[in-house]
Short mmCIF file of C-alpha atoms and ligand atoms in Angstrom, two decimals:
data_model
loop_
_atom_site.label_atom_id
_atom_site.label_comp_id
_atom_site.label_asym_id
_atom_site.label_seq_id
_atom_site.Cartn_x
_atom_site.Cartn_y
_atom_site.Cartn_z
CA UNK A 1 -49.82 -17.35 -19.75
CA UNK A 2 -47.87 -18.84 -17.04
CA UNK A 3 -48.41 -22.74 -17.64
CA UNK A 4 -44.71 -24.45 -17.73
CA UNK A 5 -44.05 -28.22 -17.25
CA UNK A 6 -40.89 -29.22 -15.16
CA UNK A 7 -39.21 -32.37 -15.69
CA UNK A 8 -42.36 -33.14 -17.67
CA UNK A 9 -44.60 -32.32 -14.80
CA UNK A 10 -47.46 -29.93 -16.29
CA UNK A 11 -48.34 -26.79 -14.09
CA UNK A 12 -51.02 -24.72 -14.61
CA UNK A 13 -48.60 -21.69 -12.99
CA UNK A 14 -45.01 -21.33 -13.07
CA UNK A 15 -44.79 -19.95 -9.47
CA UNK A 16 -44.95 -22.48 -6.65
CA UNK A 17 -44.09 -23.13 -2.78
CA UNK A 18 -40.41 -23.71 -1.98
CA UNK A 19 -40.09 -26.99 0.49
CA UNK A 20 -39.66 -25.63 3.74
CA UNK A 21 -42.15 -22.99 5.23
CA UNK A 22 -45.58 -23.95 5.86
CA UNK A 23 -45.38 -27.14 4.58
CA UNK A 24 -45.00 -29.73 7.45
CA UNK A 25 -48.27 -30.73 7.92
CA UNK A 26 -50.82 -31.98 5.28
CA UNK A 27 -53.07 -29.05 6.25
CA UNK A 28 -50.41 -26.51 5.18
CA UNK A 29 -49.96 -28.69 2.14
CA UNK A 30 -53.28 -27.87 1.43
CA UNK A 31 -53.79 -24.46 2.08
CA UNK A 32 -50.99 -24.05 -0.69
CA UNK A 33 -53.53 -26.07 -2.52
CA UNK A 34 -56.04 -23.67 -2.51
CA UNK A 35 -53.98 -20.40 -3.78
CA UNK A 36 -52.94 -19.69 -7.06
CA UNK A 37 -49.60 -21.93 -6.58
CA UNK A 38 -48.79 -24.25 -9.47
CA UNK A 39 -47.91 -27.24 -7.30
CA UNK A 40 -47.69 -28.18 -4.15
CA UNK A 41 -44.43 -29.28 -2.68
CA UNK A 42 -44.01 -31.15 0.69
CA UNK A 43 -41.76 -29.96 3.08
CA UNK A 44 -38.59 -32.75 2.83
CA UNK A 45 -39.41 -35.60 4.55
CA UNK A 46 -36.78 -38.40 6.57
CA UNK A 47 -37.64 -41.93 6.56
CA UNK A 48 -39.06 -41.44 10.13
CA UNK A 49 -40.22 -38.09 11.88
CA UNK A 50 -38.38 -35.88 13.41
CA UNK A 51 -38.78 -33.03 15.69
CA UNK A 52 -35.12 -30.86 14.23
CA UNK A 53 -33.12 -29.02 15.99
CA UNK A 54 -33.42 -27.04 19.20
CA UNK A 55 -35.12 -23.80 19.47
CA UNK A 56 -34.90 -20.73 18.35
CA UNK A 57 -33.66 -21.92 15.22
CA UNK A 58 -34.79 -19.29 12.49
CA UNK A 59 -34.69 -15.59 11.79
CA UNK A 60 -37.15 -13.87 9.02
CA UNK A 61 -38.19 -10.80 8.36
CA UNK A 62 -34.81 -9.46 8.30
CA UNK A 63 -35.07 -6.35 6.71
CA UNK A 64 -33.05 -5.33 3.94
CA UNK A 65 -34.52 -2.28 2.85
CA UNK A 66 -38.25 -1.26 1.85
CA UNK A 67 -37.15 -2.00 -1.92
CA UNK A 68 -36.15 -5.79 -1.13
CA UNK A 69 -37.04 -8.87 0.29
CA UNK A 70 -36.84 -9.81 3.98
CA UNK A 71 -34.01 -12.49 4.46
CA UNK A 72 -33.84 -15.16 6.30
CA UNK A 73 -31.81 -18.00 8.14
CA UNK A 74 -32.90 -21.05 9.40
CA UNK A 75 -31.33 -24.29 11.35
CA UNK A 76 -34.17 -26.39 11.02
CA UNK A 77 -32.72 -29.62 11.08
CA UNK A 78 -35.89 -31.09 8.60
CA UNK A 79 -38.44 -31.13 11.09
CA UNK A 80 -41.17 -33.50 9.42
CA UNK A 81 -43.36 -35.77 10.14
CA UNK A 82 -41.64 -39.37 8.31
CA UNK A 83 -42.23 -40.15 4.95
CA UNK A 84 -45.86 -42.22 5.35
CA UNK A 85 -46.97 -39.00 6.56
CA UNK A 86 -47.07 -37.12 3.25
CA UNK A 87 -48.14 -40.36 1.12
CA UNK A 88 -50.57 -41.70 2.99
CA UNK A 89 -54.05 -43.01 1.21
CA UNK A 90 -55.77 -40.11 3.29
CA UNK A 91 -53.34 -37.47 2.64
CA UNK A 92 -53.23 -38.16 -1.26
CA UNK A 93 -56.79 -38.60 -1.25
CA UNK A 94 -57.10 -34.89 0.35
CA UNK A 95 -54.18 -32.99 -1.99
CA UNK A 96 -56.00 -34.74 -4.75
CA UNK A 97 -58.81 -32.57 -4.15
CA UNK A 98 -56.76 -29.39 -4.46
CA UNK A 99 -56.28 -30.66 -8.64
CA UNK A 100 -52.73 -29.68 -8.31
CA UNK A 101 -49.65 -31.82 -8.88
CA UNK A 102 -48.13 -32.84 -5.43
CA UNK A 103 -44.50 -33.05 -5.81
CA UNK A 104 -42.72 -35.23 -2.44
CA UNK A 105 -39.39 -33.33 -1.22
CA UNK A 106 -36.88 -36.52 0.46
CA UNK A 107 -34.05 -35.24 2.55
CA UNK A 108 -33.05 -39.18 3.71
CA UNK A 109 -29.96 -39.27 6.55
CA UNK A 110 -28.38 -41.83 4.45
CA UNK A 111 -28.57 -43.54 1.05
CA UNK A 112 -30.56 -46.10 2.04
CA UNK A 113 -32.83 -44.29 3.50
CA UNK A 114 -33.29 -42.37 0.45
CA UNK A 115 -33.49 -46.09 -1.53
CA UNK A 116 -36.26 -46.91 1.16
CA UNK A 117 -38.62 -43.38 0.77
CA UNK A 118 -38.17 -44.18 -3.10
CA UNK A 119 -39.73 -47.43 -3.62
CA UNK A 120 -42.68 -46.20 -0.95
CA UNK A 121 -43.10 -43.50 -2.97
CA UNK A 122 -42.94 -45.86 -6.12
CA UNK A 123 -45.99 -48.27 -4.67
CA UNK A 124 -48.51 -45.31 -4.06
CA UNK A 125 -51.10 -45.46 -6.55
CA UNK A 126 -50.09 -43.60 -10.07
CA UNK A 127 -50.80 -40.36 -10.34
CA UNK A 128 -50.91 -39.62 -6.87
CA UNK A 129 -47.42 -38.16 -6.55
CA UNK A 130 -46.57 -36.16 -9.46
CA UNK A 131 -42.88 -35.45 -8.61
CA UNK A 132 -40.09 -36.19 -6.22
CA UNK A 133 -37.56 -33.50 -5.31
CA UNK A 134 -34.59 -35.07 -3.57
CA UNK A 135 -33.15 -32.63 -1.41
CA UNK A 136 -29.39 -33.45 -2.04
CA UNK A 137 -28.56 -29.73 0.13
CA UNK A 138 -29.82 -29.20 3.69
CA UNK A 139 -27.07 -27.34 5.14
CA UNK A 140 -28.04 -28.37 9.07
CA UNK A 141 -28.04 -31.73 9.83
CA UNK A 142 -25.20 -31.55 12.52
CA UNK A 143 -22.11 -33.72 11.37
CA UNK A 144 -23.51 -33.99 8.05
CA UNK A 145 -21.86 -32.42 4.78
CA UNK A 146 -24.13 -31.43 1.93
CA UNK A 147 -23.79 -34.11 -0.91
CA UNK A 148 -24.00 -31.71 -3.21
CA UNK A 149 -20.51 -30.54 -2.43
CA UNK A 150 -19.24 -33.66 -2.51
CA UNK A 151 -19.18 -34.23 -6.10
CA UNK A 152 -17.98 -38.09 -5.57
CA UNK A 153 -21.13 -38.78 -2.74
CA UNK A 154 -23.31 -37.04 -5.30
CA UNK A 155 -22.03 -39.50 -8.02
CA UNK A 156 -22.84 -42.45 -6.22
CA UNK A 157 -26.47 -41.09 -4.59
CA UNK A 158 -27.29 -40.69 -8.25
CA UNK A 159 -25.85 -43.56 -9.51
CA UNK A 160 -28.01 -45.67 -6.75
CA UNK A 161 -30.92 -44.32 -7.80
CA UNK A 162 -30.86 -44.28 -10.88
CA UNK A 163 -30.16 -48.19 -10.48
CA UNK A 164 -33.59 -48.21 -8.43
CA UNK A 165 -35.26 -45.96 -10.81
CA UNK A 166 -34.61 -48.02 -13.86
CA UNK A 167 -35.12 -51.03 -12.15
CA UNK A 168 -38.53 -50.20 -11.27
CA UNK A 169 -41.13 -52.03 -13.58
CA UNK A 170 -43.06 -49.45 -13.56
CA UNK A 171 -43.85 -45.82 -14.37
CA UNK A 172 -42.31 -43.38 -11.73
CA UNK A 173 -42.67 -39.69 -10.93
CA UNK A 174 -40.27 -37.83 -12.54
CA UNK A 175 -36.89 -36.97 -9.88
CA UNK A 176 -35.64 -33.46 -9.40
CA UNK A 177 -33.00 -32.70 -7.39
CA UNK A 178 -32.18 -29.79 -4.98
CA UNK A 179 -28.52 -28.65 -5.10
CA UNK A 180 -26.53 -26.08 -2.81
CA UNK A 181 -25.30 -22.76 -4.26
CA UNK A 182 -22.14 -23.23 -6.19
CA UNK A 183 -19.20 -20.10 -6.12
CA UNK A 184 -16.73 -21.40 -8.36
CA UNK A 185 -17.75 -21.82 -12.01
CA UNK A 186 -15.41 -25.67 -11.70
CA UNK A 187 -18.31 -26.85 -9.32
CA UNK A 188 -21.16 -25.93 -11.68
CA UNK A 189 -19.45 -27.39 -14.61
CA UNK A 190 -18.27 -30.77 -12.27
CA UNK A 191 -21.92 -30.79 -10.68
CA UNK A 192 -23.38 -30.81 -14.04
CA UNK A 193 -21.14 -33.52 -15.58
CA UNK A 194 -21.85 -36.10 -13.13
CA UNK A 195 -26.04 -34.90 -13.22
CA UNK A 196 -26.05 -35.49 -17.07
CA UNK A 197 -24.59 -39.03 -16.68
CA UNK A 198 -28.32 -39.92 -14.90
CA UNK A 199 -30.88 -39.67 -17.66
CA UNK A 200 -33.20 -40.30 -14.85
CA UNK A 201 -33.14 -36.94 -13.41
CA UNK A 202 -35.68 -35.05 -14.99
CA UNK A 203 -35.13 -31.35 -13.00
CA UNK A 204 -32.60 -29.35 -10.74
CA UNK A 205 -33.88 -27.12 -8.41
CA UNK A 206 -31.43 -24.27 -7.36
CA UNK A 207 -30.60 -23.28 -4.86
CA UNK A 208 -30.56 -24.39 -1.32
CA UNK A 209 -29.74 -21.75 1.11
CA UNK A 210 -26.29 -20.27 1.77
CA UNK A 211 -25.02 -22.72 5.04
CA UNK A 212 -23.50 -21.55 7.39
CA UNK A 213 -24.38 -18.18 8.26
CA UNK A 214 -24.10 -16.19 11.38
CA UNK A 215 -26.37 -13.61 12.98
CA UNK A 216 -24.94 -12.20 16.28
CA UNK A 217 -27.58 -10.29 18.98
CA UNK A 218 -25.04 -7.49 20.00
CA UNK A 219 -26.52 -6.87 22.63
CA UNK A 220 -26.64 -10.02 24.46
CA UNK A 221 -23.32 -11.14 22.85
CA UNK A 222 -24.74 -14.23 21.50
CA UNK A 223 -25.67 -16.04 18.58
CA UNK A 224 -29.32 -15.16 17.72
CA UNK A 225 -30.49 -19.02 17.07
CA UNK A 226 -29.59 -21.72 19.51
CA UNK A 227 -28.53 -24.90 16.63
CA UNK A 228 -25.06 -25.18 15.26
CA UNK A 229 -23.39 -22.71 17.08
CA UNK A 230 -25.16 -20.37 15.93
CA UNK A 231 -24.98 -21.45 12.26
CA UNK A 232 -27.95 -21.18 9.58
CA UNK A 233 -28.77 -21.32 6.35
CA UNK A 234 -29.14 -18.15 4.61
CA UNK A 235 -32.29 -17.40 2.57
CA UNK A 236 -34.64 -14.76 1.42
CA UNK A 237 -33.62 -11.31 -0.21
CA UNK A 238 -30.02 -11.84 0.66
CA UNK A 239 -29.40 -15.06 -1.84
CA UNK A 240 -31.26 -13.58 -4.61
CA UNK A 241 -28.50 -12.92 -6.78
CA UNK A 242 -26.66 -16.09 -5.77
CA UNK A 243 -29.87 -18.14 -6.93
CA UNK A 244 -29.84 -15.76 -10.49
CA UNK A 245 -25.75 -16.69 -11.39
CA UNK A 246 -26.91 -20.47 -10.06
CA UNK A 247 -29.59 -20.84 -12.42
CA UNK A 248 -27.96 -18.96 -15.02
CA UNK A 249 -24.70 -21.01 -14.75
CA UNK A 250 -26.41 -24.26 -14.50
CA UNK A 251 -28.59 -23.28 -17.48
CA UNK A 252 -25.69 -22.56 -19.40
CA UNK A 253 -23.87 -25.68 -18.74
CA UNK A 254 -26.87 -27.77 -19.60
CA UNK A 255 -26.94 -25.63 -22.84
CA UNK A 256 -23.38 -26.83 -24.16
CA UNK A 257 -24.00 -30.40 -23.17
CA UNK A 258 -26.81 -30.44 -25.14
CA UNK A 259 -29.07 -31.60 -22.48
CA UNK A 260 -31.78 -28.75 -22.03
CA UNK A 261 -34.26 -31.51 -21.23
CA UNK A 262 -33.19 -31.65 -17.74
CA UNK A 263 -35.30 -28.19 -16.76
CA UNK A 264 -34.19 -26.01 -13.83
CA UNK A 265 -36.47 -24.51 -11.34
CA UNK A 266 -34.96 -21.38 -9.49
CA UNK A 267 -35.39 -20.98 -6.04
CA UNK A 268 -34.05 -17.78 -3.81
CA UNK A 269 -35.13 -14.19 -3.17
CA UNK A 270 -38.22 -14.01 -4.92
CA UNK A 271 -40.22 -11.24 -3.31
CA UNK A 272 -42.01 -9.64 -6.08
CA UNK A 273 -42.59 -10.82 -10.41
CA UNK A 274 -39.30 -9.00 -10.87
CA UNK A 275 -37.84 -11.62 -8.97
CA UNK A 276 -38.70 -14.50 -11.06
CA UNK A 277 -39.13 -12.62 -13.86
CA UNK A 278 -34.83 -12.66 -13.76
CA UNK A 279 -34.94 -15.98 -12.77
CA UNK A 280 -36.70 -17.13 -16.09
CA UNK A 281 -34.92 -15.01 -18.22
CA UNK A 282 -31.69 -16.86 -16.42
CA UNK A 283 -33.31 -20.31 -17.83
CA UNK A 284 -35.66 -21.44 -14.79
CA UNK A 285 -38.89 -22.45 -16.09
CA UNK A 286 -40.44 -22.48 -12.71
CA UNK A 287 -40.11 -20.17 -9.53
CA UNK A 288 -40.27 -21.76 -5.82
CA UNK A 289 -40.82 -19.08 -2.90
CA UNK A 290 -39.78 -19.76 0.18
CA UNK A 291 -39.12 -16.79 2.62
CA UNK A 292 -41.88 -14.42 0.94
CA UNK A 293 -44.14 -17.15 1.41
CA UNK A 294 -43.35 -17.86 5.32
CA UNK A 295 -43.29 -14.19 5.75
CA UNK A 296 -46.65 -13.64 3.92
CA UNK A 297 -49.95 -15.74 3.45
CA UNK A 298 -50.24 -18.14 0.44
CA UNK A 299 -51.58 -14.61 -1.05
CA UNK A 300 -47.87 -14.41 -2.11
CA UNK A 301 -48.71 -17.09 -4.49
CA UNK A 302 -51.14 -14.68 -6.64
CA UNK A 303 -49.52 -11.84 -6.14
CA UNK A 304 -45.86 -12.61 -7.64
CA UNK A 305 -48.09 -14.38 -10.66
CA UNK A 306 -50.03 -11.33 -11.59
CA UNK A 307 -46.68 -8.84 -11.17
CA UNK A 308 -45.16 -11.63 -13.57
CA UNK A 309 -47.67 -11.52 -15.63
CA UNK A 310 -47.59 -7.68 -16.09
CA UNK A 311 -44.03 -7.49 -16.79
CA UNK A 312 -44.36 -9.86 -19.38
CA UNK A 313 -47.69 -8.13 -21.04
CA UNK A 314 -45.71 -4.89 -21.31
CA UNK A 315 -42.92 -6.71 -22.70
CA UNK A 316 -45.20 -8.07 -25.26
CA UNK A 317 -44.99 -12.15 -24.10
CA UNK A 318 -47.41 -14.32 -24.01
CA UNK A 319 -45.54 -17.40 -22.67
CA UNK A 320 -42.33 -17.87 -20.06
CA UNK A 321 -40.99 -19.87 -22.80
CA UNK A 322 -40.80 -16.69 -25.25
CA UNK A 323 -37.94 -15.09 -23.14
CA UNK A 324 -36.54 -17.95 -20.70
CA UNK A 325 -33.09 -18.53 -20.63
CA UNK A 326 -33.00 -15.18 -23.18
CA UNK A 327 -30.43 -13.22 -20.69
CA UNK A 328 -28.09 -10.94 -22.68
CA UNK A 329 -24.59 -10.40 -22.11
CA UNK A 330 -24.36 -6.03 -21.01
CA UNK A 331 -25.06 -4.41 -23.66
CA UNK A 332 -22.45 -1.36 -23.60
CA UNK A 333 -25.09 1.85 -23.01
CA UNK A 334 -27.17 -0.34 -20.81
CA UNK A 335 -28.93 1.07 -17.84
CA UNK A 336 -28.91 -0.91 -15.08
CA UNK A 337 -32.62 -1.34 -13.99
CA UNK A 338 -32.52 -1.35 -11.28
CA UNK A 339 -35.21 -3.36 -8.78
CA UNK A 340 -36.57 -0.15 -7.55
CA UNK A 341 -37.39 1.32 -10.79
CA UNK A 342 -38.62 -1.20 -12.23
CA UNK A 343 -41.04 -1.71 -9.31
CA UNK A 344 -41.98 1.39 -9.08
CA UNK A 345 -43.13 0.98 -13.20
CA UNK A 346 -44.53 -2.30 -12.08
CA UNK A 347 -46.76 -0.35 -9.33
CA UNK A 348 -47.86 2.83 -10.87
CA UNK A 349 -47.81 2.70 -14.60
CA UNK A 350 -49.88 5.97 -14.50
CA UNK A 351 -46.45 7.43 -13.02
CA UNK A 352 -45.01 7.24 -16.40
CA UNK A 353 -48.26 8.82 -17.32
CA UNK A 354 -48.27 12.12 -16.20
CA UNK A 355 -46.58 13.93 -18.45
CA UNK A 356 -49.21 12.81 -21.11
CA UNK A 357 -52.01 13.73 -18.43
CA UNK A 358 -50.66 16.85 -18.18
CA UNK A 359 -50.09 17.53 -22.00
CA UNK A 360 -53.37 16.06 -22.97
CA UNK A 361 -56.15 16.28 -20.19
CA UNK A 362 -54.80 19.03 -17.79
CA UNK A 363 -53.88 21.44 -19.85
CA UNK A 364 -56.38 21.71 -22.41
CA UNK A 365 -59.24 21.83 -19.40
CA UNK A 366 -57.15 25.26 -17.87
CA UNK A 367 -57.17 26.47 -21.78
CA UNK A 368 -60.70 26.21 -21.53
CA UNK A 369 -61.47 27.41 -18.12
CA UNK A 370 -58.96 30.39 -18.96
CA UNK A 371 -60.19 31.13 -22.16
CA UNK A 372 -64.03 30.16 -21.55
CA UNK A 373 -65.14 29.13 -18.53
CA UNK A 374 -63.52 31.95 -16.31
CA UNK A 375 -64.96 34.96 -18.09
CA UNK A 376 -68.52 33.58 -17.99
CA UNK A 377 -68.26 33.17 -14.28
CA UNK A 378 -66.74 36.50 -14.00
CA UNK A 379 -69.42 38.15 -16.29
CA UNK A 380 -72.25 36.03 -14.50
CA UNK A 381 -71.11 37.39 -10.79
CA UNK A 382 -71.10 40.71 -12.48
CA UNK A 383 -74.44 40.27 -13.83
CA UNK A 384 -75.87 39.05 -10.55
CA UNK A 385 -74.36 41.60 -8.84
CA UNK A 386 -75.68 43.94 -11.07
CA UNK A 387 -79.24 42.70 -10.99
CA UNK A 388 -79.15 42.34 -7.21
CA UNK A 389 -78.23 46.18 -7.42
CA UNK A 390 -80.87 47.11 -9.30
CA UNK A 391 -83.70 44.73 -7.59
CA UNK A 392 -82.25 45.70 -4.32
CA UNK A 393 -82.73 49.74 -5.39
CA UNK A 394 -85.96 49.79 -6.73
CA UNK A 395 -87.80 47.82 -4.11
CA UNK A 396 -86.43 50.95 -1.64
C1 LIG B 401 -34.13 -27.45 7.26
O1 LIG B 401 -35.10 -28.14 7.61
O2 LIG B 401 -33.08 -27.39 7.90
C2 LIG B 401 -34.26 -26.60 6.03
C3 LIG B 401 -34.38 -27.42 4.83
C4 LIG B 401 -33.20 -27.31 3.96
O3 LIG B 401 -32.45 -26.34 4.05
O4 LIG B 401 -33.01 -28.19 3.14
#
């Protein structure tokens, strides 16, 4: 019910790991392996390790209300452990075992660095790596914009690659790329203009966190994390609606250009199916969590999948691809559902129930007890009562 294929990569589940939490070392790689995620992403890897940036450096489990997701902000800087790390013999050989695609996140300093991770990625055996995700939207490298709002430094990233790409004599994993959140609809239309160009990206996965956020400990008068000033990239609960218009928008603008074989995975907020329930109706055909899943265990994996999964029996679907990309303009009369409601539908079905309990089981059960039950008790106490009487008299 919840296969999908992204950028021609089949997955047995629609819901996946985001690159980021839990997913620096190949063991963490692997415990994703073994939950009900459809793929396993790597966290985004540099041409040589690297430690990130100083300490503390993330927030989570920011609260935002017992009806929402925890957010989130994080300076990591891409702590990883080099490329050859994550595409090692050994470590392919072991996420081979978990019989789930692997897909390689690259976050490379420079261009060439990004040329270099390529081809190594390009000379592991086939079938090993069954995706790259270039990471074109880390917001905290110190001194170091995101490409991806640099429309003319995403042009020529893409342009390189795709040089190496179709240069390559051989069959190679098929490239997403990770963009920033967009605010302006010029920037999704101007991103997605220079994107189409490439014919060897296969996927987009949106969105990055927010950069450049702030959280302040009033009490100490200081920034809460020590990177950047203070500055972090906003995640979690907080950019869920940012990561709906982002998907949405890019969706759409793939839509009039005719190319809706580049495939958009949506990435930001999802906490519960609801979440990426949206997200799919926006156009994503897959759903990356990244907060949820550093703030729970890979459970998160199974749960959001089966709470998808009910949403879209009730709604009568038996595929994502029977309402993706479906979203409706408001329909005047239109109630907004919202995320509470809807959960609380999700949870307890049998909420919805109880008048029908009460019309059909309760009720009929108090007919009976008033009509039947009652007066045979009464009459029986009576009778006891009675024959206790009696006994009790006649033995004196
Ligand atoms: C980081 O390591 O800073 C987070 C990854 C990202 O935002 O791309």
């Amino acid at each position: 019910m919840l296969a999908t294929t992204v950028g021609s990569i089949p997955l047995p589940c629609c819901i996946y790991n985001a690159s980021g939490p839990k997913t620096n070392s190949i063991e963490a790689l692997i415990k994703i392996g073994n939950t009900s995620a459809g793929a396993i992403l790597s966290k985004s890897a540099t041409l040589n390790a690297q430690d990130g940036n100083e300490l503390p450096r993330f927030i989570n489990k920011i609260d935002l209300g017992s009806n929402y997701c925890n957010g989130s902000m994080n300076s990591e800087g891409l702590p990883n452990q080099g490329i050859d790390y994550y595409i090692n013999d050994d470590a392919l050989l072991q996420i081979k075992k978990c019989n789930k695609p692997y897909i390689v996140s690259l976050s490379g300093l420079t261009l060439n660095d990004n040329l270099e991770m390529l081809n190594r990625i390009f000379s592991c055996p086939f079938d090993t790596i069954n995706g790259i995700e270039l990471n074109l939207a880390c917001p905290n490298i110190v001194n170091k914009p995101v490409i991806a709002y640099d429309f003319d430094q995403l042009d020529e990233v893409l342009n390189a690659i795709s040089k190496l790409i179709n240069a390559t004599k051989k069959i190679t994993p098929p490239l997403g790329i990770k963009l920033a959140p967009y605010f302006d609809p010029s920037h999704f239309t101007k991103a997605i203009e220079i994107i189409i160009k490439y014919s060897v990206v296969k996927y987009i996965v949106t969105t990055n966190t927010i950069g450049n956020a702030m959280f302040i400990d009033a009490e100490l008068e200081c920034a809460a994390i020590a990177p950047r000033n203070g500055l972090g990239g906003l995640g979690g609960g907080y950019i869920k609606h940012t990561a709906l218009a982002n998907v949405y928008m890019l969706y759409k603008e793939l839509v009039s250009s005719g190319r809706t074989d580049i495939d958009i995975v949506g990435v930001g907020g999802v906490h519960c199916g609801l979440d990426a329930f949206e997200l799919i109706l926006c156009g994503a055909r897959a759903v990356q969590l990244g907060t949820c899943h550093w703030t729970e265990t890979g459970d998160c994996f199974e749960r959001v999948s089966s709470e998808l999964k009910i949403i879209m029996q009730n709604k009568g679907y038996n595929s994502i691809e029977d309402f993706r990309g479906n979203l409706k303009p408001y329909i005047k009369g239109s109630k907004q559902i919202s995320k509470m409601s809807m959960n609380s539908n999700l949870k307890s079905k049998d909420k919805d129930d109880i008048p029908n309990t009460l019309l059909f089981v309760i009720l009929p059960i108090f007919i009976l007890f008033v009509l039947i039950i009652f007066p045979y008790i009464s009459f029986s106490i009576d009778f006891v009562g009675l024959r206790n009487h009696y006994f009790i008299s006649t033995c004196k």
